[in-house]
Amino acid sequence: MAEKSGPSFLRRNGPELFGALSLLAAVLVFEALVRSGIVNRFVIPPPSDIVLAFERVIVEENILGRFRDTAVEMVIAGFAAVGVGVPIGAFLYRSALWRRAMEDWIGALAAAPIVLAFPLFLVLFGRSPKTIIVMGFVHGLAPIILKMVEGLASTRPVLINVGRSLKMTSSQMFWKILFPSALPVIFTGIRLSWTFVLITIVGVEYLINLGGLGQLINELAERYDLPGTYAGICFVVLVSVLFFVILERVESWLQPGR
Amino acid sequence: MALNESQSVNPALVVDDVVKRFGRGDEVITAVDHMSFDVAQGEFVSVIGPSGCGKSTLFNIIGGLLSDYEGAVKIGEERISAPHPAVGMVFQEESTFPWRTVIDNVAFPLELQGVGKSERMDRAHHFIDMVGLASFEKAFPSQLSGGMRQRVSIARTLVSQPKILLMDEPFAALDEQTRLLLGDKITQIQQELNQTTLLITHNLTEAVQLSDRIVVMTYRPGRVKRIVRIDLPRPRTSDVVGSDAFGHYVAEIWNDLREEASRGMADSESAASRRAAHG
């Protein structure tokens, strides 16, 4: 029995275990490099100091409130990008003229460093969470539109022929064949989009010194509290992980057979 | 007046002088050229020809997916110019919906027709059972083999109880043994339902194993070269492939097909040479 459970445990949890051990190994290497003086501790603090800074950051810096602020901005901007990007993508898929006219521009929007346009958004929306959310939304929009178009266009022609042979209406064709078929690609777009949204939100919080984790990182860096700064960055990673875990669950719930 | 091999007493489907051309001006290619034949009620007819002879074009015309053609494909007195509810299509490529379970795939046409859930599940269950997948109702296509997926597609087509089952090389992607066994399953279903069936194929043994008549097509433009009646006993199984009569039919039809297939091969080789010459 024990002989059987060993290999099956490794097969099931091996990749996660390997990932965690690799991370631990990297942390230990950095610890050794910093402590031996090869890496300057005023550039990168020892990982053990960062771990010790967690308690201080949580207790003294209202981390939960800042975490919540960033998460709420992320949810609003992320879902707004999905809510607006999906219909625009569907429209562009239907209209070849608009698609040809707009696709390059939307691609350029995805590649543009929107975060640097913060002065314009500050003028338009003031120094408020509105600016942060709108900038996150704008940056997150392009990947969803592009992937929506790509997903719909990559529907296998035979599935469309099945729909045609069953005399499906265009609405039935969209909701029962095109959209479900495009879902995996759309989710790739959402993952990309939410990465852009999070980067923009934390970046703008940092730049305009307002709101959640970005502002905290700014303040800690201004105080030259390097362990605290890196601990703050770890919380940003946590937000990212949290959203991606939720997204993964939603994706496997929506596409059980894939 | 005596009927020839292309005519039936009680045709369920009539292909009457059908012509389909692609392209314009000097670049016109005639894919199907004045083809005529019919399929009687309950009959199994195969259309066989070399690759590129216009079989799939004919499939799309009969299925209503190509409306711009000359001549007429008729069901009763109605000329087909769009998908017709009397024709159920099974495609060459794997066409199950990966996001639906087997039973939801099969019940899909009934869902579109607004049939209530319990009735559509009952009917789907019946046809899943018929294709031998009763224990896989809750499975997703990704959990099935290629042959099982193709059986799901066949059950999905049969669930609407179409008057004519139209199949385009449904076993093309399968190995020979699976193909023979699925042939048995198709024969069994066809006999059980007395299902009028038109099979488009390039596989000679498959055509002889399954058919009452075989329409042999020429290579480009696709014309009817000959219609062969297969007088092998029914009920028929794949055991028939070992019989002398089966071998005789295969040899006879191959004699007709060899010349067409050779023309097709020569055509492909000269096209490849031209491409190579132009870099």
Coordinates of C-alpha atoms in Angstrom, one line a residue:
Chain A
M1 CA 0.0 0.0 0.0
A2 CA 2.8 2.4 1.1
E3 CA 4.7 1.4 -2.1
K4 CA 1.7 2.5 -4.2
S5 CA 0.9 5.8 -2.4
G6 CA 4.5 7.1 -2.7
P7 CA 4.8 7.4 -6.5
S8 CA 1.1 8.5 -6.9
F9 CA 1.7 11.3 -4.3
L10 CA 4.7 12.4 -6.3
R11 CA 2.9 12.2 -9.6
R12 CA 0.0 14.3 -8.2
N13 CA 2.0 16.9 -6.2
G14 CA 5.4 16.6 -7.8
P15 CA 5.3 19.8 -10.0
E16 CA 4.0 21.9 -7.1
L17 CA 6.5 20.5 -4.7
F18 CA 9.3 21.0 -7.3
G19 CA 8.1 24.6 -7.8
A20 CA 8.1 25.3 -4.0
L21 CA 11.5 23.8 -3.5
S22 CA 12.9 25.8 -6.4
L23 CA 11.6 29.0 -4.9
L24 CA 13.0 28.1 -1.5
A25 CA 16.4 27.3 -3.1
A26 CA 16.4 30.7 -4.9
V27 CA 15.6 32.5 -1.6
L28 CA 18.4 30.6 0.2
V29 CA 20.9 31.5 -2.7
F30 CA 19.9 35.2 -2.3
E31 CA 20.3 35.0 1.4
A32 CA 23.8 33.6 1.0
L33 CA 24.7 36.1 -1.7
V34 CA 23.6 39.1 0.4
R35 CA 25.1 37.8 3.6
S36 CA 28.4 37.1 1.9
G37 CA 28.5 40.7 0.5
I38 CA 28.4 39.6 -3.1
V39 CA 25.0 41.4 -3.5
N40 CA 24.8 44.8 -1.8
R41 CA 22.2 44.6 1.0
F42 CA 21.3 48.3 0.3
V43 CA 20.0 47.1 -3.1
I44 CA 18.4 43.8 -2.1
P45 CA 17.9 43.1 1.6
P46 CA 18.4 39.6 2.9
P47 CA 15.2 37.5 2.3
S48 CA 15.0 36.7 6.0
D49 CA 14.7 40.5 6.8
I50 CA 11.9 40.7 4.2
V51 CA 10.1 37.8 6.0
L52 CA 10.6 39.6 9.4
A53 CA 9.2 42.8 7.9
F54 CA 5.9 41.2 7.1
E55 CA 4.6 41.5 10.7
R56 CA 5.6 45.2 10.9
V57 CA 4.0 46.0 7.5
I58 CA 0.8 44.1 8.5
V59 CA 0.5 45.7 12.0
E60 CA 1.7 49.2 11.3
E61 CA 0.8 49.9 7.7
N62 CA -2.9 49.0 7.5
I63 CA -2.0 46.3 5.0
L64 CA -5.5 44.8 4.9
G65 CA -7.1 48.2 4.1
R66 CA -4.5 48.8 1.3
F67 CA -4.9 45.3 0.0
R68 CA -8.6 45.8 -0.1
D69 CA -8.3 49.2 -1.9
T70 CA -6.0 47.6 -4.6
A71 CA -8.2 44.5 -4.9
V72 CA -11.4 46.6 -5.3
E73 CA -9.8 48.8 -8.0
M74 CA -8.6 45.7 -9.7
V75 CA -12.1 44.0 -9.6
I76 CA -13.8 47.1 -11.0
A77 CA -11.2 47.8 -13.7
G78 CA -10.8 44.1 -14.6
F79 CA -14.5 43.3 -14.9
A80 CA -15.2 46.6 -16.8
A81 CA -12.5 45.6 -19.3
V82 CA -14.2 42.2 -19.7
G83 CA -17.7 43.8 -19.9
V84 CA -16.7 46.3 -22.6
G85 CA -14.0 44.2 -24.4
V86 CA -16.1 41.1 -25.1
P87 CA -18.9 43.0 -26.9
I88 CA -16.4 45.1 -28.8
G89 CA -14.5 42.0 -29.8
A90 CA -17.8 40.3 -31.0
F91 CA -18.6 43.4 -33.0
L92 CA -15.2 43.5 -34.7
Y93 CA -15.5 39.7 -35.5
R94 CA -18.8 40.4 -37.3
S95 CA -17.6 43.5 -39.1
A96 CA -14.6 42.8 -41.4
L97 CA -14.3 46.5 -42.3
W98 CA -14.1 47.7 -38.7
R99 CA -11.8 44.8 -37.8
R100 CA -9.3 45.7 -40.5
A101 CA -9.6 49.4 -39.6
M102 CA -9.1 48.9 -35.8
E103 CA -7.1 45.8 -35.2
D104 CA -3.7 47.5 -35.5
W105 CA -4.7 50.4 -33.4
I106 CA -5.9 48.1 -30.6
G107 CA -2.7 46.1 -30.9
A108 CA -0.8 49.4 -30.4
L109 CA -2.9 50.2 -27.4
A110 CA -2.0 46.9 -25.8
A111 CA 1.7 47.6 -26.3
A112 CA 1.6 51.3 -25.2
P113 CA 3.0 52.2 -21.8
I114 CA -0.4 53.7 -20.7
V115 CA 0.9 54.2 -17.2
L116 CA 3.1 57.1 -18.5
A117 CA -0.1 59.0 -19.6
F118 CA -1.1 59.5 -15.9
P119 CA -0.8 63.3 -16.1
L120 CA -3.6 63.4 -18.8
F121 CA -5.8 61.1 -16.7
L122 CA -5.1 63.2 -13.6
V123 CA -6.4 66.3 -15.5
L124 CA -9.5 64.4 -16.6
F125 CA -10.4 62.6 -13.4
G126 CA -8.5 64.3 -10.6
R127 CA -6.2 62.6 -8.0
S128 CA -8.7 60.0 -7.1
P129 CA -9.3 56.2 -7.3
K130 CA -11.3 57.0 -10.5
T131 CA -8.1 57.9 -12.3
I132 CA -6.5 54.6 -11.2
I133 CA -9.5 52.5 -12.2
V134 CA -9.9 54.2 -15.6
M135 CA -6.2 53.8 -16.4
G136 CA -6.4 50.1 -15.4
F137 CA -9.5 49.6 -17.5
V138 CA -8.0 51.3 -20.6
H139 CA -4.8 49.2 -20.4
G140 CA -6.8 46.0 -19.8
L141 CA -9.2 46.5 -22.7
A142 CA -7.0 45.7 -25.7
P143 CA -6.0 42.1 -24.9
I144 CA -9.6 41.1 -24.3
I145 CA -10.8 42.6 -27.6
L146 CA -8.0 41.1 -29.6
K147 CA -8.3 37.6 -28.0
M148 CA -12.1 37.7 -28.3
V149 CA -11.7 38.3 -32.1
E150 CA -9.0 35.7 -32.3
G151 CA -11.1 33.1 -30.4
L152 CA -14.2 33.6 -32.4
A153 CA -12.3 33.5 -35.7
S154 CA -10.5 30.3 -34.7
T155 CA -13.8 28.4 -34.3
R156 CA -13.4 25.2 -36.3
P157 CA -15.3 25.5 -39.6
V158 CA -16.8 22.1 -39.1
L159 CA -18.6 23.2 -35.9
I160 CA -20.0 26.2 -37.9
N161 CA -21.2 23.8 -40.6
V162 CA -22.9 21.6 -37.9
G163 CA -24.7 24.8 -36.8
R164 CA -25.6 25.6 -40.4
S165 CA -26.9 22.1 -41.1
L166 CA -29.1 22.5 -38.0
K167 CA -30.5 25.8 -39.4
M168 CA -29.3 27.7 -36.3
T169 CA -30.1 31.4 -36.1
S170 CA -27.1 33.8 -35.9
S171 CA -27.9 34.4 -32.2
Q172 CA -28.0 30.6 -31.5
M173 CA -24.8 30.2 -33.6
F174 CA -23.0 32.8 -31.4
W175 CA -24.1 31.7 -28.0
K176 CA -24.2 28.0 -28.6
I177 CA -21.2 27.4 -30.8
L178 CA -18.9 30.5 -31.4
F179 CA -18.7 31.8 -27.9
P180 CA -18.2 28.4 -26.1
S181 CA -15.7 27.5 -28.7
A182 CA -13.8 30.7 -28.2
L183 CA -13.8 30.6 -24.4
P184 CA -10.3 29.2 -23.9
V185 CA -8.8 32.0 -26.0
I186 CA -11.0 34.6 -24.3
F187 CA -9.7 33.4 -20.9
T188 CA -6.1 33.8 -22.2
G189 CA -7.1 37.4 -23.1
I190 CA -8.6 37.9 -19.6
R191 CA -5.4 36.6 -17.9
L192 CA -3.3 39.0 -20.0
S193 CA -5.8 41.8 -19.5
W194 CA -5.8 41.4 -15.7
T195 CA -2.0 41.3 -15.6
F196 CA -2.0 44.7 -17.4
V197 CA -4.7 46.0 -15.1
L198 CA -2.8 45.1 -12.0
I199 CA 0.5 46.5 -13.3
T200 CA -1.2 49.8 -14.2
I201 CA -3.2 50.1 -10.9
V202 CA -0.2 49.5 -8.7
G203 CA 2.0 51.7 -10.9
V204 CA -0.4 54.6 -10.9
E205 CA -1.0 54.2 -7.1
Y206 CA 2.8 54.4 -6.8
L207 CA 3.1 57.4 -9.2
I208 CA 0.3 59.5 -7.8
N209 CA 0.9 58.3 -4.2
L210 CA -2.7 57.4 -3.6
G211 CA -4.7 54.3 -2.6
G212 CA -3.5 50.8 -1.9
L213 CA -0.4 48.7 -2.2
G214 CA 1.3 51.0 -4.8
Q215 CA 1.1 53.9 -2.4
L216 CA 2.5 51.8 0.5
I217 CA 5.4 50.7 -1.6
N218 CA 6.1 54.3 -2.5
E219 CA 6.0 55.4 1.1
L220 CA 8.2 52.5 2.3
A221 CA 10.7 53.3 -0.5
E222 CA 10.7 57.0 0.4
R223 CA 11.6 56.0 4.0
Y224 CA 14.3 53.7 2.5
D225 CA 12.7 50.8 4.3
L226 CA 13.9 48.2 1.8
P227 CA 12.7 45.0 3.7
G228 CA 9.3 46.7 4.0
T229 CA 9.3 47.7 0.3
Y230 CA 10.0 44.1 -0.7
A231 CA 7.3 42.8 1.7
G232 CA 4.8 45.3 0.1
I233 CA 5.8 43.9 -3.4
C234 CA 5.1 40.4 -2.0
F235 CA 1.6 41.5 -1.2
V236 CA 1.1 42.7 -4.8
V237 CA 2.2 39.3 -5.9
L238 CA -0.4 37.8 -3.5
V239 CA -3.2 39.9 -5.1
S240 CA -2.1 38.7 -8.5
V241 CA -2.0 35.0 -7.3
L242 CA -5.5 35.4 -5.7
F243 CA -7.1 36.7 -8.9
F244 CA -5.5 34.1 -11.0
V245 CA -6.6 31.3 -8.7
I246 CA -10.2 32.6 -8.9
L247 CA -9.9 33.0 -12.7
E248 CA -8.6 29.4 -13.0
R249 CA -11.6 28.1 -10.9
V250 CA -14.1 30.0 -13.0
E251 CA -12.5 28.8 -16.2
S252 CA -12.6 25.1 -15.2
W253 CA -16.2 25.6 -14.0
L254 CA -17.2 27.1 -17.3
Q255 CA -15.3 24.5 -19.5
P256 CA -15.6 21.2 -17.6
G257 CA -14.6 19.1 -20.6
R258 CA -11.4 20.8 -21.6
Chain B
M1 CA -40.2 1.9 -69.2
A2 CA -37.5 -0.1 -67.5
L3 CA -35.4 1.6 -64.8
N4 CA -31.7 1.8 -65.1
E5 CA -29.2 1.6 -62.2
S6 CA -29.5 5.4 -61.6
Q7 CA -33.2 5.4 -61.1
S8 CA -35.4 4.2 -58.2
V9 CA -39.1 3.5 -58.0
N10 CA -39.6 5.5 -54.9
P11 CA -36.7 8.0 -54.6
A12 CA -36.3 9.8 -51.3
L13 CA -33.6 12.0 -52.8
V14 CA -33.0 13.0 -56.4
V15 CA -29.8 14.5 -57.8
D16 CA -30.9 15.8 -61.2
D17 CA -28.3 17.1 -63.7
V18 CA -26.3 19.0 -61.0
V19 CA -23.5 21.3 -62.1
K20 CA -21.3 23.3 -59.8
R21 CA -18.6 25.7 -61.0
F22 CA -16.1 27.7 -58.9
G23 CA -14.2 30.8 -60.0
R24 CA -14.9 33.4 -62.8
G25 CA -13.9 34.1 -66.4
D26 CA -11.0 32.1 -67.6
E27 CA -10.4 30.6 -64.2
V28 CA -13.6 28.6 -63.9
I29 CA -13.3 25.1 -62.5
T30 CA -16.2 22.7 -62.9
A31 CA -16.3 20.6 -59.8
V32 CA -19.5 18.7 -60.4
D33 CA -20.6 18.2 -64.0
H34 CA -24.2 17.1 -64.9
M35 CA -24.5 14.5 -62.2
S36 CA -27.7 12.5 -61.9
F37 CA -28.7 9.7 -59.6
D38 CA -31.2 9.0 -56.9
V39 CA -31.6 7.3 -53.6
A40 CA -34.6 5.1 -52.8
Q41 CA -36.4 5.1 -49.5
G42 CA -34.4 2.9 -47.0
E43 CA -31.6 2.4 -49.5
F44 CA -27.9 2.8 -48.7
V45 CA -26.0 4.5 -51.6
S46 CA -22.3 5.4 -51.7
V47 CA -20.6 7.9 -53.9
I48 CA -17.0 7.0 -54.5
G49 CA -14.3 8.7 -56.5
P50 CA -10.6 9.7 -56.3
S51 CA -9.5 12.7 -54.1
G52 CA -10.4 16.0 -55.7
C53 CA -13.2 14.7 -57.9
G54 CA -15.9 16.9 -56.3
K55 CA -17.3 14.5 -53.7
S56 CA -17.3 17.0 -50.9
T57 CA -18.8 19.7 -53.2
L58 CA -21.6 17.3 -53.9
F59 CA -22.0 16.6 -50.1
N60 CA -22.2 20.3 -49.5
I61 CA -24.8 20.8 -52.3
I62 CA -27.0 18.0 -51.0
G63 CA -26.6 19.2 -47.4
G64 CA -27.7 22.7 -48.5
L65 CA -24.4 24.3 -47.5
L66 CA -23.8 25.3 -51.2
S67 CA -26.8 26.9 -52.7
D68 CA -25.4 28.4 -55.9
Y69 CA -25.5 25.4 -58.3
E70 CA -27.3 24.4 -61.5
G71 CA -29.7 21.5 -61.8
A72 CA -31.7 20.3 -58.8
V73 CA -31.3 18.2 -55.7
K74 CA -34.8 17.3 -54.7
I75 CA -36.5 15.8 -51.6
G76 CA -40.0 15.1 -52.8
E77 CA -40.8 18.0 -55.1
E78 CA -38.7 20.5 -53.0
R79 CA -35.4 21.8 -54.5
I80 CA -32.7 22.1 -51.9
S81 CA -31.0 25.4 -51.7
A82 CA -30.4 25.6 -47.9
P83 CA -30.0 23.0 -45.1
H84 CA -33.2 20.9 -45.1
P85 CA -34.6 19.4 -41.9
A86 CA -35.0 16.1 -43.8
V87 CA -31.3 15.8 -44.3
G88 CA -29.0 15.0 -41.3
M89 CA -25.3 15.5 -42.0
V90 CA -22.3 13.7 -40.5
F91 CA -19.0 15.4 -41.3
Q92 CA -15.6 14.0 -42.2
E93 CA -13.9 16.0 -39.5
E94 CA -14.5 15.3 -35.8
S95 CA -17.5 17.6 -35.0
T96 CA -18.5 17.0 -31.4
F97 CA -18.7 20.0 -29.1
P98 CA -15.8 19.6 -26.6
W99 CA -17.6 21.7 -23.9
R100 CA -20.6 19.3 -23.8
T101 CA -21.0 15.8 -22.5
V102 CA -21.9 13.0 -24.8
I103 CA -25.6 13.2 -23.8
D104 CA -25.7 17.0 -24.2
N105 CA -24.0 16.7 -27.6
V106 CA -26.6 14.2 -28.8
A107 CA -29.5 16.1 -27.3
F108 CA -28.2 19.4 -28.9
P109 CA -30.5 19.4 -32.0
L110 CA -33.5 18.7 -29.8
E111 CA -32.5 21.6 -27.5
L112 CA -32.6 23.9 -30.6
Q113 CA -36.0 22.5 -31.5
G114 CA -37.3 23.4 -28.0
V115 CA -38.0 19.8 -26.9
G116 CA -38.5 19.5 -23.2
K117 CA -35.5 18.3 -21.1
S118 CA -36.9 14.9 -20.0
E119 CA -38.0 14.0 -23.5
R120 CA -34.8 15.1 -25.2
M121 CA -32.7 13.2 -22.6
D122 CA -34.9 10.1 -23.3
R123 CA -34.4 10.4 -27.0
A124 CA -30.7 11.1 -26.7
H125 CA -30.3 8.1 -24.4
H126 CA -32.0 5.9 -27.0
F127 CA -29.6 6.9 -29.8
I128 CA -26.5 6.8 -27.6
D129 CA -27.5 3.3 -26.7
M130 CA -28.0 2.5 -30.4
V131 CA -24.4 3.6 -31.2
G132 CA -23.1 1.6 -28.3
L133 CA -22.0 4.4 -26.0
A134 CA -24.5 3.9 -23.1
S135 CA -21.8 3.9 -20.4
F136 CA -20.2 7.1 -21.7
E137 CA -23.2 9.5 -21.5
K138 CA -21.6 11.7 -18.9
A139 CA -18.1 11.7 -20.6
F140 CA -16.7 14.6 -22.5
P141 CA -15.4 14.1 -26.1
S142 CA -11.8 14.6 -24.9
Q143 CA -12.2 11.4 -22.9
L144 CA -13.3 9.4 -25.9
S145 CA -11.4 7.8 -28.9
G146 CA -11.8 9.1 -32.4
G147 CA -14.2 6.3 -33.4
M148 CA -16.3 6.9 -30.3
R149 CA -16.5 10.7 -31.0
Q150 CA -17.6 9.9 -34.6
R151 CA -20.4 7.7 -33.1
V152 CA -21.5 10.6 -30.9
S153 CA -21.7 12.7 -34.1
I154 CA -23.8 10.0 -35.8
A155 CA -26.1 9.7 -32.8
R156 CA -26.5 13.5 -32.7
T157 CA -27.5 13.5 -36.4
L158 CA -29.9 10.5 -35.9
V159 CA -31.7 12.0 -32.9
S160 CA -33.6 14.5 -35.1
Q161 CA -34.8 11.4 -37.1
P162 CA -33.8 12.8 -40.5
K163 CA -35.4 11.3 -43.6
I164 CA -31.9 11.1 -45.2
L165 CA -28.6 10.4 -43.5
L166 CA -25.8 12.1 -45.4
M167 CA -22.3 11.2 -44.4
D168 CA -19.0 12.6 -45.8
E169 CA -16.2 10.1 -45.2
P170 CA -17.1 9.8 -41.5
F171 CA -14.4 7.1 -40.9
A172 CA -11.6 8.7 -42.9
A173 CA -9.5 9.4 -39.8
L174 CA -9.9 6.0 -38.3
D175 CA -7.8 2.8 -38.5
E176 CA -9.0 0.0 -40.8
Q177 CA -10.2 -2.3 -38.0
T178 CA -12.2 0.4 -36.3
R179 CA -13.5 1.4 -39.7
L180 CA -14.8 -2.2 -40.3
L181 CA -16.4 -2.4 -36.9
L182 CA -18.1 1.0 -37.2
G183 CA -19.3 -0.2 -40.6
D184 CA -21.0 -3.0 -38.9
K185 CA -22.6 -0.5 -36.5
I186 CA -23.8 1.7 -39.3
T187 CA -25.2 -1.3 -41.2
Q188 CA -27.1 -2.4 -38.1
I189 CA -28.5 1.0 -37.4
Q190 CA -29.4 1.5 -41.0
Q191 CA -31.3 -1.8 -41.1
E192 CA -33.0 -1.2 -37.7
L193 CA -34.2 2.3 -38.7
N194 CA -34.7 1.5 -42.5
Q195 CA -32.6 4.7 -42.8
T196 CA -32.1 6.2 -46.2
T197 CA -28.4 6.8 -46.3
L198 CA -26.0 8.5 -48.8
L199 CA -22.3 8.0 -48.0
I200 CA -19.6 10.0 -49.7
T201 CA -16.3 8.1 -49.5
H202 CA -13.0 7.3 -51.2
N203 CA -12.7 3.9 -49.5
L204 CA -13.6 1.1 -51.8
T205 CA -14.1 -1.7 -49.3
E206 CA -16.1 0.5 -47.0
A207 CA -18.4 1.4 -50.0
V208 CA -18.9 -2.3 -51.0
Q209 CA -19.4 -3.4 -47.3
L210 CA -22.2 -0.9 -46.7
S211 CA -24.0 -0.1 -49.9
D212 CA -26.9 -1.3 -52.0
R213 CA -25.6 0.8 -54.9
I214 CA -22.4 2.6 -55.6
V215 CA -22.1 5.7 -57.7
V216 CA -18.6 5.8 -59.2
M217 CA -17.4 9.3 -60.1
T218 CA -14.8 10.5 -62.7
Y219 CA -11.9 12.7 -61.7
R220 CA -12.3 16.4 -62.5
P221 CA -14.9 17.3 -63.6
G222 CA -16.9 15.0 -61.3
R223 CA -19.4 13.1 -63.4
V224 CA -21.2 9.8 -62.9
K225 CA -19.0 7.2 -64.5
R226 CA -21.1 4.2 -63.6
I227 CA -23.6 3.0 -61.0
V228 CA -23.0 -0.5 -59.6
R229 CA -25.7 -2.5 -57.7
I230 CA -24.2 -4.5 -54.8
D231 CA -26.1 -7.7 -54.5
L232 CA -24.6 -9.0 -51.3
P233 CA -27.0 -10.5 -48.8
R234 CA -28.5 -8.5 -46.0
P235 CA -28.3 -8.4 -43.0
R236 CA -24.7 -7.8 -43.7
T237 CA -21.7 -7.7 -41.4
S238 CA -18.0 -7.1 -41.9
D239 CA -17.6 -10.9 -42.3
V240 CA -18.7 -10.2 -45.9
V241 CA -15.2 -8.7 -46.7
G242 CA -13.8 -12.3 -46.9
S243 CA -16.3 -13.5 -49.5
D244 CA -15.6 -14.1 -53.1
A245 CA -18.5 -11.9 -54.2
F246 CA -17.1 -9.0 -52.1
G247 CA -13.7 -9.4 -53.8
H248 CA -15.4 -9.5 -57.2
Y249 CA -17.2 -6.2 -56.5
V250 CA -14.0 -4.5 -55.2
A251 CA -12.1 -5.6 -58.3
E252 CA -14.8 -4.5 -60.6
I253 CA -15.2 -1.1 -59.1
W254 CA -11.4 -0.7 -58.8
N255 CA -11.2 -1.3 -62.6
D256 CA -13.4 1.8 -63.1
L257 CA -11.6 3.8 -60.4
R258 CA -8.0 3.0 -61.3
E259 CA -8.1 5.2 -64.5
E260 CA -9.7 8.1 -62.6
A261 CA -7.3 7.8 -59.6
S262 CA -4.3 7.7 -62.0
R263 CA -5.5 10.9 -63.6
G264 CA -5.8 12.4 -60.2
M265 CA -2.4 11.3 -59.2
A266 CA -0.8 12.6 -62.4
D267 CA -2.6 15.9 -61.9
S268 CA -1.3 16.3 -58.4
E269 CA 2.2 15.4 -59.5
S270 CA 2.3 18.0 -62.3
A271 CA 0.9 20.6 -59.9
A272 CA 3.6 19.8 -57.4
S273 CA 6.3 20.0 -60.2
R274 CA 4.9 23.4 -61.3
R275 CA 5.1 24.6 -57.7
A276 CA 8.6 23.3 -57.3
A277 CA 9.7 25.0 -60.6
H278 CA 8.3 28.3 -59.4
G279 CA 10.3 27.9 -56.2

